[in-house]
Each structure stands twice: as structure tokens, then as C-alpha cells.
Amino acid sequence: MTLLLAAALAALPISQDANYEDRLVVWGLSQHGPALESEPQGKLVEEILVSVEDVIGPDDPYPSLLNVFHARTRDQVVRREVMQQPGTVWDPHRVMETERNLRRLFFIAVARVVPVKGTNGGVALLVVIKDKWSLRLSNSFTLIGPLLQYLQLQLIEVNFNGWGQQLAVNTTIRLDTFAIGQLFIERRLFSTRWYVGESASLIFNRLTGALEGTQGSVSIGEPIINLDPQWGFVVDGNWNVRRRRTFRGATVWQLPYVDERGETTVPLIYDVREYEGKAELTRSFGRELKLDVSAAAGGWSRQYTPTVTDVAQGAWLNANYLPRSENVTYVQAYARAFPANYRVLKNIDTYELSEDFQLGWLLQGGVRYAFPLPFAPSHFIEVGGAARYRFYRWDNLLSVTVAGAMRIRPGQEIANRRLAAELVNYSPPFWGGRLVTRLLVDFKANDLDNRQLLLGGSSGLRGTYAEQFQGRNMVLGNVEYRAKPIEFFSSWLGIVLFYDVGSAFDARVQLTHTTGIGFRILLPQLNREVLRIDFGFVIGGPQPGFDRLNASWGQINDIRPEFLDAPL
């Protein structure tokens, strides 16, 4: 049945026109006149040409009148990201890096750089940009059936007056709280590499309206934003003061508790007081083979207090479920190395939009030494590292990542031992689509932070109830057949067939198998990520209902532990 449905999807009518980005290049050429240069190698770059299409173009299914409310990205903002300057010899590697720099900017949907014939026998760079709608009510959400677990609404201008600055007011709604806040980011202060950013929010109880806490961050520095700079630094700090309630589905997690009075339940609710600051200096070596070495100094104060009034229950929560309270001052060294071998691919996660992948190996790791002080008595050494290898051949993309970490304490058992691994494979296209496979494992031992993984619903095991399974360890597999999308007026709709298998556990693995169908919608005028809508059911389980529907932005394999990319 699955094979027949997949074949039928592949037979659906697909637009036979040039792809979306190629059509934009044709439009860009029409703005300046020069023809494409088929042999730019060895020629001098004479000039940089920039074409920025309105957010609502002729082929887009929205009224062009909306362009009145959108300030196009200024040419200067585009030019400062260009790595190839007039008077230099055409370098395809710097051209590709220019595209990567531009695609990383949130307010740009499409970035293409092509060579065109120069006026004096050389070559000109034509940079073609497609803006995303910048003044927007952006959103991030998690919906499982009728239960809206999380919703963030942000009225944000991500490209203020065309200069790339971000200004926002936002609200974040959870099952127990709502937050109101603001954000400002200037990533290129006065067109330099200087970065300035800050955010702050007030957190209120949804039931009573009482103020429960605040959170925010501030950052300033001159980070390394491409392959050229040799030095970079960042100073940042953040705080999070709030009451935290852990939910399973629509209710607070009730933990079974037994004492001499009998059996009862204890809600997993506690107060959080987190403050952290760090200053980091980075030296970057090489260009084709990159080595970034960083040194940092910082500290944190993390305090977690149960809200239950019973002293014994509070001590039990602290020992088994709450993160470790501690004050820490530390110094840290970290290194990251990789070959600057990048490939631009399409139809991976974002359909017709180009995606950048670093191929080959990547190694990173470091050590953190926490030294005792009167106000921060913690004393330990933490080590962590990760390795990734990404392989592309015959239109098959395979990535394997392994990460590990531990904390060494004088005279005590090694703590916070963690090992995680992920394999992601995108098959060559067949029947018009791709088979995408992801396998993920995450194991912990002697975890001082008592981190619990909640699996179910939109967290990777689609078709189960929200947060149905819990444990300190996890195994998860996702297999999807993603049919080739259909284009409707510069938007894309795709159908997905999926199979998930997984378990969250402490000691014994008990696998749950699910399957289902989903839809992916790409609206490049609004977002580079697809909108994911999935409906699944448990194989051998009860009949599915509306509560098995879940929706969010991004593909399912975007849900992964941050530990794989930042093991320390």
C-alpha cells in the first residue's frame, strides 16, 4: 500500500518551468543587462552588481501592494557580505562563501551569486537576493491534537529600514505561563564585524496574572562570521528567574512518592534562579583547513528550590528530579577543526531553496576547569568532544555524529557521563522523492542534573500522546519518504509517509512503533523552514484520534540534542 501511494505521489503534476532560484537569476540579469559569463576562471572582477527582488514578486500569490510595507535590503548590506572584491581574480570558493554568508541572514530567503560579462574583458559578480517579509508576526509553536503546548508570537522587524537590524516585541505562551518581552540585535554595527544584542522578558502566571519571573540576555563582541578573520571575541551574560512546572500532556507531572504515611504524588514544580556570564577569545587558523582555538573565563550560579512545603518530599525531589544547585567559576579551552569543503544541495529539507553542507570530517572538543572560591566552592574538571563525518556521493547524503562528555571530581565518582550519537541519511531521489532516515541514541550515567527526557507527540515519536514516555536515556528512529513537492505560485506542498520507533527509559528499552502521513508546506516569502503537519498512530495500539495530530516548523530531524553540536 505504501509503495502504491508513493508511486501515485510521484506521478502528480509538477511544474516544468526552471526552478525557483534560476527564475530569480533570470530576473536579476534583466535588471542589469550583461549576459552570463560561462568561463570566469582567471578573469579579474570588475564590479559587484546587486539585484534585490521585492518580497512579493510577479510570480508570488500575494498582492504586490504589500511591498509598500516592506523596506528592501539595502545594497550596502548585501555588499558587506561579499567575499570577492573588484580587482581580484574570480575565486569560486569565495563566491560560494558569499552565498553561505547571505543565506545565513534571517531576512534573506534566496541568495545567488553568478558571473556576468564585464565591460573591459573581465567579469562582474551579480548578487541576486530574494527578501523574506521582514515586518512579521513570526511564530513558533507545538500543537498536538487540540493541545497547544507552546506558542511564541513575535512582532518583529528583522530588517529594520533595510539595514539588517532586528527589533521585536514578543509573547511566549506555555501551559502555565505567558511572557512579554523585547529584543534588539545589530549584527554589523556601522558595517563592521561588531555584534550587539540584548533581550528581556517578564513572565506571568496564566491563571493568576501574577509576575513569576524574568529572563534575558546581553551580548557584545566581534565574532568570527566567515573564513577570513583571524581573531574574534564575545562577552555575554544571561539570567533566568522563574517557576518551572514540568508537564506531561496537559497536566503537571505527578511523581509517585511513598513514605511511612503511605503513597501519594508530588508535582514536579520548582523555582529556578540561573545567572551566567562568559568572556571568550578565539584565534582562527587556515582557510582551506580551519582550526579555531578559543580560551574563555566565566561563571554561573544555578539554584533550584522545590515548592513543596514537606521537607522530606523536597529533599527527595532534589535528589532524584531537580538539577544540581551550584556556584561555579571556571576557565575553559576549546578547539574546533574542519576542512572548508562545502556543497550546495537542494531538495534536502527546504525543497527548492539552496542548502549549505560542510562535507568531510569535523572535530571539536575542550576542557573546563572549575576552581574553588569562597563564593563558588565547586571544584571539578569537565571534558567533552564531538566528531562528525558527512559524506555525499551519487546524490546520497550521509551524516554521522558522536559526542561525549564527563565531569571529574577529586575523590568522587566520575559524574555527568553522557554519550550521544546520530546517523542521518538522505537517499538518492526515487519515484520523485527521497527516503530520509534518522537514528538517534542518548545515554547518561550519574547525571547530577537529573535530566529527564520526555518522548511522545511532536518530540520525535509521532502518533503517541504528548510526553507519553519518560526516562534518562533515549533511542529513536525516524524513517520518512518525502515525495517531490508540487509548486503553487512560488509555494510548495509535499506529502510525507513516515515510520517512527523509539523509547525513553532508565534501564530497560521498550520500543513503541508508529506510522502515519504528513504534509510539508514551504512559503519562501515568509520562512526558509517548512511547516510540518503530521498525523500518526501507534502500530498495534488504540485507534487514532485528533489528538494524534501534531504540527510545528521544521523537519522532524531538526529535533535533536544540542549536546551533539556543543558537548561542553
PDB file of N, CA and C in Angstrom, residues 31-32 48-52 73-75 78-79 82 125-129:
ATOM      1  N   GLN A  31      17.676  43.016 -14.904  1.00  0.00           N
ATOM      2  CA  GLN A  31      17.802  44.315 -14.255  1.00  0.00           C
ATOM      3  C   GLN A  31      19.076  45.053 -14.662  1.00  0.00           C
ATOM      4  N   HIS A  32      20.117  44.299 -15.048  1.00  0.00           N
ATOM      5  CA  HIS A  32      21.416  44.922 -15.316  1.00  0.00           C
ATOM      6  C   HIS A  32      21.876  44.778 -16.762  1.00  0.00           C
ATOM      7  N   ILE A  48      30.757  44.762  -8.607  1.00  0.00           N
ATOM      8  CA  ILE A  48      29.736  43.977  -7.917  1.00  0.00           C
ATOM      9  C   ILE A  48      28.377  44.575  -8.267  1.00  0.00           C
ATOM     10  N   LEU A  49      27.500  43.764  -8.831  1.00  0.00           N
ATOM     11  CA  LEU A  49      26.142  44.184  -9.160  1.00  0.00           C
ATOM     12  C   LEU A  49      25.174  43.510  -8.191  1.00  0.00           C
ATOM     13  N   VAL A  50      24.185  44.246  -7.732  1.00  0.00           N
ATOM     14  CA  VAL A  50      23.234  43.721  -6.753  1.00  0.00           C
ATOM     15  C   VAL A  50      21.816  43.899  -7.278  1.00  0.00           C
ATOM     16  N   SER A  51      21.035  42.821  -7.226  1.00  0.00           N
ATOM     17  CA  SER A  51      19.608  42.870  -7.558  1.00  0.00           C
ATOM     18  C   SER A  51      18.834  42.270  -6.395  1.00  0.00           C
ATOM     19  N   VAL A  52      17.989  43.072  -5.767  1.00  0.00           N
ATOM     20  CA  VAL A  52      17.172  42.616  -4.645  1.00  0.00           C
ATOM     21  C   VAL A  52      15.715  42.657  -5.080  1.00  0.00           C
ATOM     22  N   THR A  73      16.135  45.071   1.376  1.00  0.00           N
ATOM     23  CA  THR A  73      17.500  45.065   1.887  1.00  0.00           C
ATOM     24  C   THR A  73      18.363  46.022   1.070  1.00  0.00           C
ATOM     25  N   ARG A  74      19.093  46.882   1.750  1.00  0.00           N
ATOM     26  CA  ARG A  74      19.931  47.860   1.064  1.00  0.00           C
ATOM     27  C   ARG A  74      21.124  47.180   0.401  1.00  0.00           C
ATOM     28  N   ASP A  75      21.550  47.747  -0.725  1.00  0.00           N
ATOM     29  CA  ASP A  75      22.698  47.191  -1.445  1.00  0.00           C
ATOM     30  C   ASP A  75      23.926  47.097  -0.542  1.00  0.00           C
ATOM     31  N   VAL A  78      24.080  43.971   1.476  1.00  0.00           N
ATOM     32  CA  VAL A  78      24.473  42.820   0.662  1.00  0.00           C
ATOM     33  C   VAL A  78      25.970  42.866   0.368  1.00  0.00           C
ATOM     34  N   ARG A  79      26.469  44.023  -0.017  1.00  0.00           N
ATOM     35  CA  ARG A  79      27.877  44.142  -0.430  1.00  0.00           C
ATOM     36  C   ARG A  79      28.849  43.823   0.705  1.00  0.00           C
ATOM     37  N   VAL A  82      29.941  40.246   0.739  1.00  0.00           N
ATOM     38  CA  VAL A  82      30.608  39.697  -0.445  1.00  0.00           C
ATOM     39  C   VAL A  82      32.089  39.489  -0.147  1.00  0.00           C
ATOM     40  N   LEU A 125      30.390  40.324 -10.720  1.00  0.00           N
ATOM     41  CA  LEU A 125      29.604  39.456  -9.844  1.00  0.00           C
ATOM     42  C   LEU A 125      28.192  40.013  -9.750  1.00  0.00           C
ATOM     43  N   LEU A 126      27.217  39.202 -10.114  1.00  0.00           N
ATOM     44  CA  LEU A 126      25.823  39.583  -9.947  1.00  0.00           C
ATOM     45  C   LEU A 126      25.271  38.846  -8.731  1.00  0.00           C
ATOM     46  N   VAL A 127      24.883  39.610  -7.720  1.00  0.00           N
ATOM     47  CA  VAL A 127      24.315  39.047  -6.495  1.00  0.00           C
ATOM     48  C   VAL A 127      22.803  39.249  -6.547  1.00  0.00           C
ATOM     49  N   VAL A 128      22.069  38.139  -6.585  1.00  0.00           N
ATOM     50  CA  VAL A 128      20.609  38.184  -6.680  1.00  0.00           C
ATOM     51  C   VAL A 128      20.029  37.761  -5.334  1.00  0.00           C
ATOM     52  N   ILE A 129      19.185  38.616  -4.787  1.00  0.00           N
ATOM     53  CA  ILE A 129      18.631  38.408  -3.450  1.00  0.00           C
ATOM     54  C   ILE A 129      17.110  38.397  -3.528  1.00  0.00           C
TER      55      ILE A 129
END
